[in-house]
C-alpha cells in the first residue's frame, strides 16, 4: 500500500532497516486506512467508523490483532518502539477534525489541526528511529508542521474546489484581500503574492527548527528524513519562485529534481 499510494513516502524510507521500515509503513497504512474509509462511508456513518478505528488502536496496544494484517505489524511496532496509544488516537482525531470543520479562523487553529495530522506522525517516526534527547520530539513536531504547511500551499486550489476545504487561515485571507472565490477560480489578485510569501516564510521557519531533529536521530534515518523533508522544501521553493503556481496546477518535482535531493541528503549525512 505504501509503495502504491505514497511514492515519496515509500522511497524516502526504503533504506531503513527491516523493522524500522515495516513500522513506518504500518503507521502510514493505518493512517491511510482511516482516511480513505472516512472519505467513502459518508458523514452520517463516520462517527461509528471512527469509533471502530479507535477500538482497533486499543486492541493493537493490547496485541489483540486477530487476522488484521496491518494491525499485526502495527502492534509489533507499538510494542518494539514504545509508541503511546494517545499518539495513535490523535491520527483519528485529525480525520475527525477534517470532517467536522472546513475552515480555520487563525493560524493557531490551523496549527492544532496540523499537530493531529502531521506533527504527531513525526513524533512516532522519531520514536521508531531512536533519539538521544527528548527535544527531538519537539523538533519532529516542527518538521511535521513545515511539511503540512507546504501541502496546504501546494493543494490550495484542489482543496477548495474538490474538497470544499480552505486551510489558509481566514484572518490572513481577509488581511491580504483574497476571497475564497479566487482560490476556486484560480484568480491571482494583487494580495496573492504577499499571502504566499507570508505562508512560505512561516513554513521556512519551521523547516529551520525542524531540521534540528537530524542531530538527535541515527545517521541512516537522518538521511531518510532529510530526503523527505528536502523534497517538500524544494516544492516550497518552487512555489516561492512562482506564487501563482498553486492556483494553476499542483506543484511537483521531476525525477531529476528528486534525485538531486536524495544525493544531497545522503552526501551530507555521510
CSV table of C-alpha atoms in Angstrom, one decimal:
chain,number,residue,atom,x,y,z
A,1,UNK,CA,0.0,0.0,0.0
A,2,UNK,CA,2.8,2.4,0.9
A,3,UNK,CA,4.5,1.8,-2.5
A,4,UNK,CA,1.3,2.1,-4.5
A,5,UNK,CA,-0.2,5.1,-2.7
A,6,UNK,CA,2.7,7.2,-1.5
A,7,UNK,CA,5.7,7.1,-3.7
A,8,UNK,CA,7.7,9.8,-2.0
A,9,UNK,CA,7.0,8.3,1.4
A,10,UNK,CA,7.8,4.8,0.3
A,11,UNK,CA,11.1,5.6,-1.3
A,12,UNK,CA,12.1,8.1,1.4
A,13,UNK,CA,12.4,5.2,3.9
A,14,UNK,CA,13.3,2.3,1.7
A,15,UNK,CA,16.9,2.2,3.0
A,16,UNK,CA,15.9,1.8,6.7
A,17,UNK,CA,16.5,-1.5,8.5
A,18,UNK,CA,13.7,-4.0,8.1
A,19,UNK,CA,12.0,-3.5,11.5
A,20,UNK,CA,12.1,0.3,11.3
A,21,UNK,CA,10.9,0.3,7.7
A,22,UNK,CA,7.9,-2.0,8.4
A,23,UNK,CA,7.0,0.0,11.4
A,24,UNK,CA,7.0,3.3,9.4
A,25,UNK,CA,4.9,1.7,6.6
A,26,UNK,CA,2.5,0.2,9.1
A,27,UNK,CA,1.9,3.7,10.5
A,28,UNK,CA,1.3,5.0,7.0
A,29,UNK,CA,-1.0,2.2,6.1
A,30,UNK,CA,-3.1,2.5,9.2
A,31,UNK,CA,-3.5,6.3,8.8
A,32,UNK,CA,-4.4,5.8,5.1
A,33,UNK,CA,-7.0,3.2,6.0
A,34,UNK,CA,-8.7,5.5,8.4
A,35,UNK,CA,-8.6,8.5,6.0
A,36,UNK,CA,-9.8,6.5,3.0
A,37,UNK,CA,-12.7,4.9,4.8
A,38,UNK,CA,-13.7,8.3,6.2
A,39,UNK,CA,-13.8,9.6,2.6
A,40,UNK,CA,-16.1,6.7,1.5
A,41,UNK,CA,-18.6,6.0,4.3
A,42,UNK,CA,-20.4,9.3,4.3
A,43,UNK,CA,-20.7,11.8,7.2
A,44,UNK,CA,-23.6,10.1,8.8
A,45,UNK,CA,-21.7,6.8,9.2
A,46,UNK,CA,-18.4,8.5,10.2
A,47,UNK,CA,-18.7,8.5,14.0
A,48,UNK,CA,-19.3,4.7,14.1
A,49,UNK,CA,-16.4,4.0,11.8
A,50,UNK,CA,-14.0,6.3,13.7
A,51,UNK,CA,-15.1,4.6,16.9
A,52,UNK,CA,-14.2,1.3,15.3
A,53,UNK,CA,-10.7,2.5,14.4
A,54,UNK,CA,-10.3,3.8,18.0
A,55,UNK,CA,-11.1,0.4,19.2
A,56,UNK,CA,-8.7,-1.1,16.7
A,57,UNK,CA,-5.9,1.0,18.2
A,58,UNK,CA,-6.8,-0.1,21.7
A,59,UNK,CA,-6.7,-3.8,20.6
A,60,UNK,CA,-3.4,-3.1,18.8
A,61,UNK,CA,-1.9,-1.8,22.1
A,62,UNK,CA,-3.2,-4.9,23.8
A,63,UNK,CA,-1.7,-7.0,21.0
A,64,UNK,CA,-5.1,-8.4,20.1
A,65,UNK,CA,-4.8,-8.0,16.3
A,66,UNK,CA,-6.6,-11.2,15.2
A,67,UNK,CA,-6.4,-11.7,11.4
A,68,UNK,CA,-5.9,-7.9,10.7
A,69,UNK,CA,-2.6,-7.8,8.8
A,70,UNK,CA,-1.9,-4.1,9.2
A,71,UNK,CA,-2.8,-4.2,12.9
A,72,UNK,CA,-0.5,-7.2,13.4
A,73,UNK,CA,2.5,-5.2,12.0
A,74,UNK,CA,1.5,-2.0,13.8
A,75,UNK,CA,1.1,-3.9,17.1
A,76,UNK,CA,4.7,-5.2,16.8
A,77,UNK,CA,5.9,-1.6,16.1
A,78,UNK,CA,4.0,-0.2,19.2
A,79,UNK,CA,5.5,-2.9,21.4
A,80,UNK,CA,9.0,-2.6,20.0
A,81,UNK,CA,9.3,1.2,19.9
A,82,UNK,CA,7.0,2.2,22.8
A,83,UNK,CA,4.6,4.2,20.7
A,84,UNK,CA,1.9,5.7,23.0
A,85,UNK,CA,-1.7,4.8,22.3
A,86,UNK,CA,-2.6,8.5,22.7
A,87,UNK,CA,-0.4,9.4,19.7
A,88,UNK,CA,-2.1,6.8,17.5
A,89,UNK,CA,-5.5,8.1,18.7
A,90,UNK,CA,-4.5,11.6,17.6
A,91,UNK,CA,-4.5,10.3,14.0
A,92,UNK,CA,-8.2,9.5,14.3
A,93,UNK,CA,-8.8,12.9,15.9
A,94,UNK,CA,-7.2,14.5,12.9
A,95,UNK,CA,-9.5,12.7,10.5
A,96,UNK,CA,-12.5,13.6,12.6
A,97,UNK,CA,-11.5,17.3,12.6
A,98,UNK,CA,-11.1,17.2,8.8
A,99,UNK,CA,-14.7,16.1,8.5
A,100,UNK,CA,-16.1,18.3,11.3
A,101,UNK,CA,-14.7,21.6,10.1
A,102,UNK,CA,-13.6,23.0,6.7
A,103,UNK,CA,-12.3,26.5,7.8
A,104,UNK,CA,-9.7,27.8,10.3
A,105,UNK,CA,-10.1,31.3,11.7
A,106,UNK,CA,-6.5,31.7,12.7
A,107,UNK,CA,-3.1,30.1,12.4
A,108,UNK,CA,-3.3,28.8,15.9
A,109,UNK,CA,-6.5,26.9,15.0
A,110,UNK,CA,-4.7,25.6,11.9
A,111,UNK,CA,-1.7,24.6,13.9
A,112,UNK,CA,-3.8,22.5,16.2
A,113,UNK,CA,-5.1,20.6,13.1
A,114,UNK,CA,-1.6,20.2,11.7
A,115,UNK,CA,-0.5,18.8,15.0
A,116,UNK,CA,-3.0,16.0,14.7
A,117,UNK,CA,-2.4,15.1,11.0
A,118,UNK,CA,1.3,15.7,10.7
A,119,UNK,CA,3.3,16.6,13.8
A,120,UNK,CA,2.3,13.5,15.7
A,121,UNK,CA,3.3,11.4,12.8
A,122,UNK,CA,6.8,12.9,13.0
A,123,UNK,CA,6.9,12.1,16.7
A,124,UNK,CA,6.0,8.5,16.2
A,125,UNK,CA,8.6,8.2,13.4
A,126,UNK,CA,11.3,9.6,15.8
A,127,UNK,CA,10.3,7.0,18.4
A,128,UNK,CA,10.9,4.3,15.8
A,129,UNK,CA,14.3,5.7,14.7
A,130,UNK,CA,15.5,6.2,18.3
A,131,UNK,CA,16.7,9.6,19.7
A,132,UNK,CA,19.3,10.8,22.1
A,133,UNK,CA,17.4,13.8,23.6
A,134,UNK,CA,13.6,14.4,24.2
A,135,UNK,CA,14.0,17.7,22.3
A,136,UNK,CA,13.9,15.5,19.2
A,137,UNK,CA,10.2,15.0,19.6
A,138,UNK,CA,9.6,18.8,19.7
A,139,UNK,CA,11.7,19.3,16.6
A,140,UNK,CA,9.8,16.5,14.9
A,141,UNK,CA,6.6,18.5,15.7
A,142,UNK,CA,8.1,21.5,13.8
A,143,UNK,CA,9.2,19.5,10.8
A,144,UNK,CA,5.8,17.8,10.5
A,145,UNK,CA,4.2,21.3,10.7
A,146,UNK,CA,6.5,22.6,7.9
A,147,UNK,CA,5.6,19.6,5.7
A,148,UNK,CA,1.9,20.2,6.2
A,149,UNK,CA,2.1,23.9,5.6
A,150,UNK,CA,3.8,23.1,2.3
A,151,UNK,CA,1.0,20.7,1.5
A,152,UNK,CA,-1.6,23.3,2.2
A,153,UNK,CA,0.0,25.8,-0.2
A,154,UNK,CA,0.6,23.1,-2.9
A,155,UNK,CA,-3.0,21.9,-2.8
A,156,UNK,CA,-4.8,25.2,-2.1
A,157,UNK,CA,-7.0,25.2,-5.2
A,158,UNK,CA,-7.6,21.4,-5.3
A,159,UNK,CA,-8.8,21.5,-1.7
A,160,UNK,CA,-11.1,24.5,-2.3
A,161,UNK,CA,-12.7,23.1,-5.5
A,162,UNK,CA,-12.8,19.3,-4.9
A,163,UNK,CA,-12.9,19.0,-1.1
A,164,UNK,CA,-14.7,22.3,-0.3
A,165,UNK,CA,-12.0,23.0,2.3
A,166,UNK,CA,-9.9,26.1,2.9
A,167,UNK,CA,-7.0,25.6,5.2
A,168,UNK,CA,-5.3,29.0,4.8
A,169,UNK,CA,-6.4,31.0,7.9
A,170,UNK,CA,-9.5,33.1,7.4
A,171,UNK,CA,-8.0,36.2,9.1
A,172,UNK,CA,-5.0,36.0,6.7
A,173,UNK,CA,-7.2,35.7,3.6
A,174,UNK,CA,-9.1,38.8,4.8
A,175,UNK,CA,-5.9,40.7,5.6
A,176,UNK,CA,-4.4,40.2,2.1
A,177,UNK,CA,-7.8,40.7,0.3
A,178,UNK,CA,-8.2,37.2,-1.1
A,179,UNK,CA,-11.8,35.9,-1.2
A,180,UNK,CA,-12.4,32.2,-1.3
A,181,UNK,CA,-13.9,32.6,-4.8
A,182,UNK,CA,-10.4,33.4,-6.1
A,183,UNK,CA,-9.0,30.1,-4.8
A,184,UNK,CA,-11.7,28.2,-6.6
A,185,UNK,CA,-11.3,30.2,-9.9
A,186,UNK,CA,-7.5,30.4,-9.8
A,187,UNK,CA,-7.7,34.2,-9.9
A,188,UNK,CA,-4.4,35.8,-8.9
A,189,UNK,CA,-5.4,39.0,-7.1
A,190,UNK,CA,-3.0,41.8,-6.0
A,191,UNK,CA,-2.6,40.4,-2.5
A,192,UNK,CA,-1.9,36.8,-3.5
A,193,UNK,CA,1.8,37.0,-3.8
A,194,UNK,CA,2.1,38.7,-0.4
A,195,UNK,CA,-0.1,36.0,1.1
A,196,UNK,CA,2.0,33.2,-0.4
A,197,UNK,CA,5.2,35.0,0.8
A,198,UNK,CA,3.8,35.2,4.3
A,199,UNK,CA,3.0,31.5,4.3
A,200,UNK,CA,6.3,30.4,2.7
A,201,UNK,CA,8.2,32.4,5.3
A,202,UNK,CA,6.3,30.7,8.1
A,203,UNK,CA,6.9,27.2,6.7
A,204,UNK,CA,10.6,28.0,6.2
A,205,UNK,CA,10.8,29.0,9.9
A,206,UNK,CA,9.5,25.6,10.9
A,207,UNK,CA,11.8,23.8,8.4
A,208,UNK,CA,14.7,25.6,10.0
A,209,UNK,CA,13.9,24.4,13.5
A,210,UNK,CA,12.5,21.0,12.3
A,211,UNK,CA,15.8,20.1,10.6
A,212,UNK,CA,17.4,20.1,14.1
A,213,UNK,CA,15.8,16.7,14.7
A,214,UNK,CA,18.5,15.3,12.4
A,215,UNK,CA,21.1,15.9,15.1
A,216,UNK,CA,19.3,13.6,17.5
A,217,UNK,CA,18.5,10.5,15.5
A,218,UNK,CA,20.8,7.8,13.9
A,219,UNK,CA,22.6,8.5,10.6
A,220,UNK,CA,20.6,6.3,8.3
A,221,UNK,CA,17.1,7.5,9.3
A,222,UNK,CA,18.6,11.0,9.5
A,223,UNK,CA,19.4,10.8,5.7
A,224,UNK,CA,15.9,9.4,5.1
A,225,UNK,CA,14.2,12.2,6.9
A,226,UNK,CA,16.4,14.8,5.2
A,227,UNK,CA,15.4,13.3,1.8
A,228,UNK,CA,11.7,13.5,2.6
A,229,UNK,CA,11.9,17.0,4.1
A,230,UNK,CA,14.2,18.1,1.3
A,231,UNK,CA,11.6,17.1,-1.4
A,232,UNK,CA,9.0,19.2,0.4
A,233,UNK,CA,11.3,22.1,0.9
A,234,UNK,CA,12.1,22.1,-2.8
A,235,UNK,CA,8.4,22.2,-3.5
A,236,UNK,CA,8.1,25.2,-1.2
A,237,UNK,CA,11.0,26.9,-3.1
A,238,UNK,CA,9.2,26.3,-6.4
A,239,UNK,CA,6.1,28.0,-5.0
A,240,UNK,CA,8.1,30.8,-3.7
A,241,UNK,CA,9.6,31.4,-7.1
A,242,UNK,CA,6.2,31.2,-8.8
A,243,UNK,CA,3.5,32.2,-6.3
A,244,UNK,CA,0.8,31.7,-8.9
A,245,UNK,CA,1.7,28.1,-9.5
A,246,UNK,CA,-0.7,26.6,-6.8
A,247,UNK,CA,-3.7,28.4,-8.5
A,248,UNK,CA,-2.8,27.0,-11.9
A,249,UNK,CA,-1.7,23.4,-11.1
A,250,UNK,CA,-0.4,21.1,-8.4
A,251,UNK,CA,3.3,21.8,-7.9
A,252,UNK,CA,5.6,18.7,-8.2
A,253,UNK,CA,9.2,17.8,-8.6
A,254,UNK,CA,10.6,15.9,-11.6
A,255,UNK,CA,12.5,12.7,-11.1
A,256,UNK,CA,15.7,14.5,-11.7
A,257,UNK,CA,14.9,17.1,-9.1
A,258,UNK,CA,14.1,14.4,-6.6
A,259,UNK,CA,17.3,12.6,-7.3
A,260,UNK,CA,19.3,15.8,-6.6
A,261,UNK,CA,17.6,15.9,-3.2
A,262,UNK,CA,18.4,12.3,-2.5
A,263,UNK,CA,22.1,12.6,-3.4
A,264,UNK,CA,22.4,15.8,-1.4
A,265,UNK,CA,20.8,14.3,1.7
A,266,UNK,CA,22.9,11.2,1.7
A,267,UNK,CA,26.2,13.1,1.0
A,268,UNK,CA,25.5,15.5,3.8
A,269,UNK,CA,24.9,12.6,6.2
A,270,UNK,CA,28.0,10.6,5.2
